[in-house]
Structure formats: C-alpha cells, structure tokens
CSV table of C-alpha atoms in Angstrom, one decimal:
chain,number,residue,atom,x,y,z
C,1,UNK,CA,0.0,0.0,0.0
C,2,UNK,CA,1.6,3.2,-1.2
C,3,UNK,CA,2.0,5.7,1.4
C,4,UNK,CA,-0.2,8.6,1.8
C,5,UNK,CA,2.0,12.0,0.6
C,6,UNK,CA,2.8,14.5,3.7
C,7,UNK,CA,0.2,17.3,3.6
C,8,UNK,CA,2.3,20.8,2.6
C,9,UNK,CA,0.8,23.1,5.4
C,10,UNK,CA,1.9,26.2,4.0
C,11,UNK,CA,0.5,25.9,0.8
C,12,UNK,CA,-2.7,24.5,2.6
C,13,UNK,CA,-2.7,27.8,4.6
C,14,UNK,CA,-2.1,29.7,1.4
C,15,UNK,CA,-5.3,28.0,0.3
C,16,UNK,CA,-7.6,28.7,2.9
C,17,UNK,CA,-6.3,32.5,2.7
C,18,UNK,CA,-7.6,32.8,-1.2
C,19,UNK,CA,-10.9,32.3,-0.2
C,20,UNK,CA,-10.9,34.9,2.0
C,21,UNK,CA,-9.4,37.0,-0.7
C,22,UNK,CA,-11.7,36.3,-3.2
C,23,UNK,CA,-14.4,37.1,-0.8
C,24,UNK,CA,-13.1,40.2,0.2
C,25,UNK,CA,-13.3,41.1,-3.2
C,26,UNK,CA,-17.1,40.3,-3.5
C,27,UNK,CA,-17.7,42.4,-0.3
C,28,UNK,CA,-15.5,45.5,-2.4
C,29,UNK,CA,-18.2,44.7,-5.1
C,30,UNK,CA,-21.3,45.1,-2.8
C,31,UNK,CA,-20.1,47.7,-1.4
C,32,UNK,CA,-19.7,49.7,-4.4
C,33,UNK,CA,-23.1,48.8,-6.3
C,34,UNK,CA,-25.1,49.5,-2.9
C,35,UNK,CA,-24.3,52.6,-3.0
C,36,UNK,CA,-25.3,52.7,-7.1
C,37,UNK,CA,-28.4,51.3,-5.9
C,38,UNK,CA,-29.5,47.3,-5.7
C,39,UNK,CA,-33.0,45.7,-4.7
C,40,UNK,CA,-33.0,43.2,-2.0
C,41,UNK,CA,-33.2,40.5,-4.5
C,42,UNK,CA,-29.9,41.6,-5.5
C,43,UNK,CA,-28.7,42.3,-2.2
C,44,UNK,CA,-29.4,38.5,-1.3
C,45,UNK,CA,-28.2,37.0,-4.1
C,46,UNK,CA,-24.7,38.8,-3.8
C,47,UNK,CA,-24.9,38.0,0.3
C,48,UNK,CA,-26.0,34.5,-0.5
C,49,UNK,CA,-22.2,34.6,-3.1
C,50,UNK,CA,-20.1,35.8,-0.1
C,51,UNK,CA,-21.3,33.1,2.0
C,52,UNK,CA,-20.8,30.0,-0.3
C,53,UNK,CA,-17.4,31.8,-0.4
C,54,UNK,CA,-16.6,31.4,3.6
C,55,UNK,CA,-18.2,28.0,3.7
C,56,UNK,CA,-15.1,27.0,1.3
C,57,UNK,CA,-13.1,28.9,3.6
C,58,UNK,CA,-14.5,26.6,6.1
C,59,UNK,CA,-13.8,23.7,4.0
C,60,UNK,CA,-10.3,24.5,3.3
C,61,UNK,CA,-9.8,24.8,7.6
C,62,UNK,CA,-11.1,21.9,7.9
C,63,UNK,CA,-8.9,20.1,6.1
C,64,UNK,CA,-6.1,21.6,7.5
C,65,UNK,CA,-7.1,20.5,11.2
C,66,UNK,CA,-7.5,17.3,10.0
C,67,UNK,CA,-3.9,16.9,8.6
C,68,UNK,CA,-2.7,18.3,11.1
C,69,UNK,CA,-4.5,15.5,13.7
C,70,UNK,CA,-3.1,13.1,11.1
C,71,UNK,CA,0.4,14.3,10.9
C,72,UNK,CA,3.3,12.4,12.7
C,73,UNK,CA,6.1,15.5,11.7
C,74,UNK,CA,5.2,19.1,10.5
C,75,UNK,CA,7.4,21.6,9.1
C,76,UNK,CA,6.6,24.4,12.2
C,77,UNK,CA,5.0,23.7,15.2
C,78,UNK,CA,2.2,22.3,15.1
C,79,UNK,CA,0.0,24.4,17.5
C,80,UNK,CA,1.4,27.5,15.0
C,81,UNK,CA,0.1,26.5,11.9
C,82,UNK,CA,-3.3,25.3,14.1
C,83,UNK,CA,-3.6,29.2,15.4
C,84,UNK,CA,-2.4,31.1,11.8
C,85,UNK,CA,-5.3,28.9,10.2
C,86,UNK,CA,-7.9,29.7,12.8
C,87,UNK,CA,-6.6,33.7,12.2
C,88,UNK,CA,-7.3,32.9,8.6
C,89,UNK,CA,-10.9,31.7,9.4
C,90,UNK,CA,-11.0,34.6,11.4
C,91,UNK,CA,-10.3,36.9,9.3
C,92,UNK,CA,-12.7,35.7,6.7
C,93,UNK,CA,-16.0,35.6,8.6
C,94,UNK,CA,-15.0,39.2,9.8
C,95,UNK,CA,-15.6,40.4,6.8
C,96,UNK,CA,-18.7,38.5,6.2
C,97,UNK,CA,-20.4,39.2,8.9
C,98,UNK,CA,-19.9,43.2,7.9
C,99,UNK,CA,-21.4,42.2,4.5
C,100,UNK,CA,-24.5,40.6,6.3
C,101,UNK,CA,-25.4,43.4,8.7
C,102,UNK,CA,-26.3,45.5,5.1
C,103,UNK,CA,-29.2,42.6,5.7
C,104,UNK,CA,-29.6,42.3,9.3
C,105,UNK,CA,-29.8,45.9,10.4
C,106,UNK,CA,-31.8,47.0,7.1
C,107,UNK,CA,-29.2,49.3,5.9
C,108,UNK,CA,-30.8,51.9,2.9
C,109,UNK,CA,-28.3,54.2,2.5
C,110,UNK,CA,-24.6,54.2,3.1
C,111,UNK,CA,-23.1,56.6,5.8
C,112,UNK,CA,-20.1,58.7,3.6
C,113,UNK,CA,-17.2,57.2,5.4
C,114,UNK,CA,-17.6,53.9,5.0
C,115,UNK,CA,-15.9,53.7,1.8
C,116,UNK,CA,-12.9,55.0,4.2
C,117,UNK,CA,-13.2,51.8,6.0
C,118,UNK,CA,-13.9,49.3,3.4
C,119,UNK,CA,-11.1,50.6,1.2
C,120,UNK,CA,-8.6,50.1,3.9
C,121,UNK,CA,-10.0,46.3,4.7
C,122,UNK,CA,-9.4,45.0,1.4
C,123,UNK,CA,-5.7,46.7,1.5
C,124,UNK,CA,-5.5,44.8,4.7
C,125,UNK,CA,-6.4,41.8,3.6
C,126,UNK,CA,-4.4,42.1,0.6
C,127,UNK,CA,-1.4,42.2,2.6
C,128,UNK,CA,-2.7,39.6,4.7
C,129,UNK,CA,-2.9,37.3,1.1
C,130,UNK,CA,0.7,37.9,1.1
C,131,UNK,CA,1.9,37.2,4.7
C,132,UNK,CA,0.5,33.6,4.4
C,133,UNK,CA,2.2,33.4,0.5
C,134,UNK,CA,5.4,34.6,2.1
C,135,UNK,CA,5.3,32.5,5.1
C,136,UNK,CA,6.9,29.2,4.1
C,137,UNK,CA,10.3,31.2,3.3
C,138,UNK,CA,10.3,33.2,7.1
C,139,UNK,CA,13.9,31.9,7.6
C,140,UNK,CA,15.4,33.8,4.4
C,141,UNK,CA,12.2,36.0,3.7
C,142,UNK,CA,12.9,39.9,2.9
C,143,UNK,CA,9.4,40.8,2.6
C,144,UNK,CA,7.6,38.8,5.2
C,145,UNK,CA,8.4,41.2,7.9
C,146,UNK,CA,7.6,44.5,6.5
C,147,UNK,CA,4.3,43.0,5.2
C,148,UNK,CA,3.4,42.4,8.8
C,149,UNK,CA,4.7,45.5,9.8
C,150,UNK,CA,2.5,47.3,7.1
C,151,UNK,CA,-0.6,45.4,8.4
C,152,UNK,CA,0.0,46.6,12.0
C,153,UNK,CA,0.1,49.9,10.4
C,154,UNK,CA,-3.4,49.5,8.9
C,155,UNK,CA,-4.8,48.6,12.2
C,156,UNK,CA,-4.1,51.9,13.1
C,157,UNK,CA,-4.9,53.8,10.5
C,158,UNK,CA,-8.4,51.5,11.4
C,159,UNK,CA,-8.2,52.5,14.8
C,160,UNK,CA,-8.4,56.1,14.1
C,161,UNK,CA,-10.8,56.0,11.0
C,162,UNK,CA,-12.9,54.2,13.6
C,163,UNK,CA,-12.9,56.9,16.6
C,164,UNK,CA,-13.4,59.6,13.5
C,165,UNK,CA,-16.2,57.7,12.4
C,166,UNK,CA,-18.2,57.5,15.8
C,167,UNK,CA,-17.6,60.9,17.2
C,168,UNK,CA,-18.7,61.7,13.7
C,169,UNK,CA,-22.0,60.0,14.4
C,170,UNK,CA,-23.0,61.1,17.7
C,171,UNK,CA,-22.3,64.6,16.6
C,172,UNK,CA,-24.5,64.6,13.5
C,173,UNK,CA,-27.1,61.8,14.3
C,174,UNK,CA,-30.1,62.4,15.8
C,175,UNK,CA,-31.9,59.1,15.6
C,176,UNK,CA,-31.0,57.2,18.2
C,177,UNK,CA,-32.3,53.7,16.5
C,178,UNK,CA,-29.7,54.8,13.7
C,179,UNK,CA,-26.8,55.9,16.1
C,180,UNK,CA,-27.3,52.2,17.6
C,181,UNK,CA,-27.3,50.5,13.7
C,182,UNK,CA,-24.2,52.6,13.1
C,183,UNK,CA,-22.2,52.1,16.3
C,184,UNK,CA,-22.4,48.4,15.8
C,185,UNK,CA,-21.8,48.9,12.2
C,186,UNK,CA,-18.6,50.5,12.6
C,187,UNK,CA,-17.4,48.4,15.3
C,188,UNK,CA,-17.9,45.4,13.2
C,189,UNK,CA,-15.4,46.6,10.7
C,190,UNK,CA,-12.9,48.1,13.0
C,191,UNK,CA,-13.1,43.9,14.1
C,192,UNK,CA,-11.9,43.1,10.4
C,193,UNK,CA,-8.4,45.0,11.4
C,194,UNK,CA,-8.2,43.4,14.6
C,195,UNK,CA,-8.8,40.2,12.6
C,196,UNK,CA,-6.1,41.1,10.2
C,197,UNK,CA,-3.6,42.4,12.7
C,198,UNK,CA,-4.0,39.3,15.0
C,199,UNK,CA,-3.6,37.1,12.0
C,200,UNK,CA,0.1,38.9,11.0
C,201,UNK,CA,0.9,39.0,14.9
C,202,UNK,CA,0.8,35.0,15.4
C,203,UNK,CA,2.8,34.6,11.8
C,204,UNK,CA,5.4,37.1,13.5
C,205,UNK,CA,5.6,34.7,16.7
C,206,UNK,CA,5.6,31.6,14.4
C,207,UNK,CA,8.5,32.8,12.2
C,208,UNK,CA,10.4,33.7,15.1
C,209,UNK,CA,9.8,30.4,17.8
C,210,UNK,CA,10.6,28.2,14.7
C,211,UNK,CA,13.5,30.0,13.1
C-alpha cells in the first residue's frame, strides 16, 4: 500500500487564505453597487455569493485541522500552523459578517465614510494574502516582515478612522435607532483590522519560535 503523501501546510494555509481574498473582493463589489443602488433581490443573491465563499473557507480549515490530527512530523510547530489557520478563518468571517449586517440591520443608505473603511479592509487583507504566501520562506524572507509591519500599520490607520467615524456619528445623528445600527456597524469593521492584525501577529511569533 503506497504511502499517503505529507500534507504541505503552507501551501494548505495559502489556500484557505484565497478564499478569503476572493471574498473580500465580493464584499469591495457590494459595497460599491449598494451605494449605485441594488433591490433586495440583488442584495441577497450577492450576500448568499459571499457566504458560499466562507463556507469554502471553512472547508479548506477543515482540512487543515484534520492533517494536522493526522500528521506524525510538521514543518513548524504544530499548534502554530493550528492558530495562523484559525486567524485565517478569522479573518474571513470578519468580513462576512460586515457584508451581512447590510441585511440584518436593514441598511438603505450608506453613511459617507464607509468607503474610508472598506477601502482600507481589502488593503488589509491584501497584505494579509501575502503574509501567508510569504510565510513558508520566514527563515530567508525579505518581505515577510515589513508586510506584517504594514498590516499593523493598517490597524491603526483603522483604529483612528474608527474613533473619527463614531464621534462623527454622535455629533451629526439624531436618531438614536440609527446611532445604535451605526455604532455596531462600525465596530464590526474596525473587528476586520483586529482580525487582520492578529492574523500577521501570530505569523510574527511563528516565524520567530521556529527560526
């Protein structure tokens, strides 16, 4: 019986990370054509997209706990590659679950600065997309640690785009239904940085305990 091929973790992680790229990308989309205008028909059907999307996300961290339960030697420690795929996961049903409250909290019209925000999530994703490519070369990588550095960067700029944003809204809002909707809106994205900045944090420690 011929033996069964070691699973290659990185490029497994690398996997799981596209999906949340190529959702990201969708959520970019919806964002942009909300504001042109779309029914709720369309809204769904482009929600209803973004979630097949993170259920092969899912999938693809799935897989990688189970080889990683099957595994007798991996390349890094094991309980590292187990916490940068959950940060994957993480990271990808962040951002879904800012696509979904477009749904859950009735959303009609977009608040200016949001575009501020989701502009600044897909950068930070991007760069998340190429921490995890990067990551199997951390021992001779020139890139790997500026990337990170550059995500942790974005997590501020989030940070403050985020306090702008909510002083913002208690200054100028009068509803206090919608200053509720909003708050939570904008604290749901200022998670996707957090998500993003946690996910290049535990590739930091990784790179460094396994060099």
């Amino acid at each position: 019986m011929a033996k069964k091929k070691e699973a290659d973790f990185f490029e497994l992680m690398k996997a799981e990370a596209q999906y949340s790229s190529e959702l990201t990308a969708r959520f970019k989309d919806l964002f942009d054509n909300f504001e042109k205008g779309i029914n709720a028909e369309e809204l769904q059907v482009k929600l209803d997209e973004i979630h097949a999307i993170e259920h092969k996300g899912d999938e693809a961290h799935a897989e990688i706990v189970t080889e990683l339960n099957r595994a007798f030697i991996t390349p890094i420690d094991r309980e590292d590659i187990f916490t940068v795929a959950a940060n994957i996961d993480k990271t990808t049903n962040a951002v879904e679950n800012v696509a979904f409250r477009l749904w859950m909290f009735d959303i009609k019209e977009l608040r200016p600065d949001i575009h501020e925000f989701t502009d600044l999530i897909v950068k930070c994703i991007e760069k998340t997309i190429e921490i995890i490519a990067e990551f199997k070369n951390f021992k001779k990588s020139k890139t790997l640690n500026s990337t990170i550095r550059l995500v942790y960067e974005y997590e501020n700029d989030g940070d403050r785009i985020y306090r702008n944003a909510v002083r913002n809204l208690f200054a100028t809002e009068k509803d206090p239904i919608e200053t509720q909707k909003w708050r939570e809106f904008y604290h749901d994205m200022e998670k996707c940085f957090d998500a993003c900045s946690e996910l290049a944090g535990s590739v930091e420690r990784a790179a460094v305990k396994n060099s």
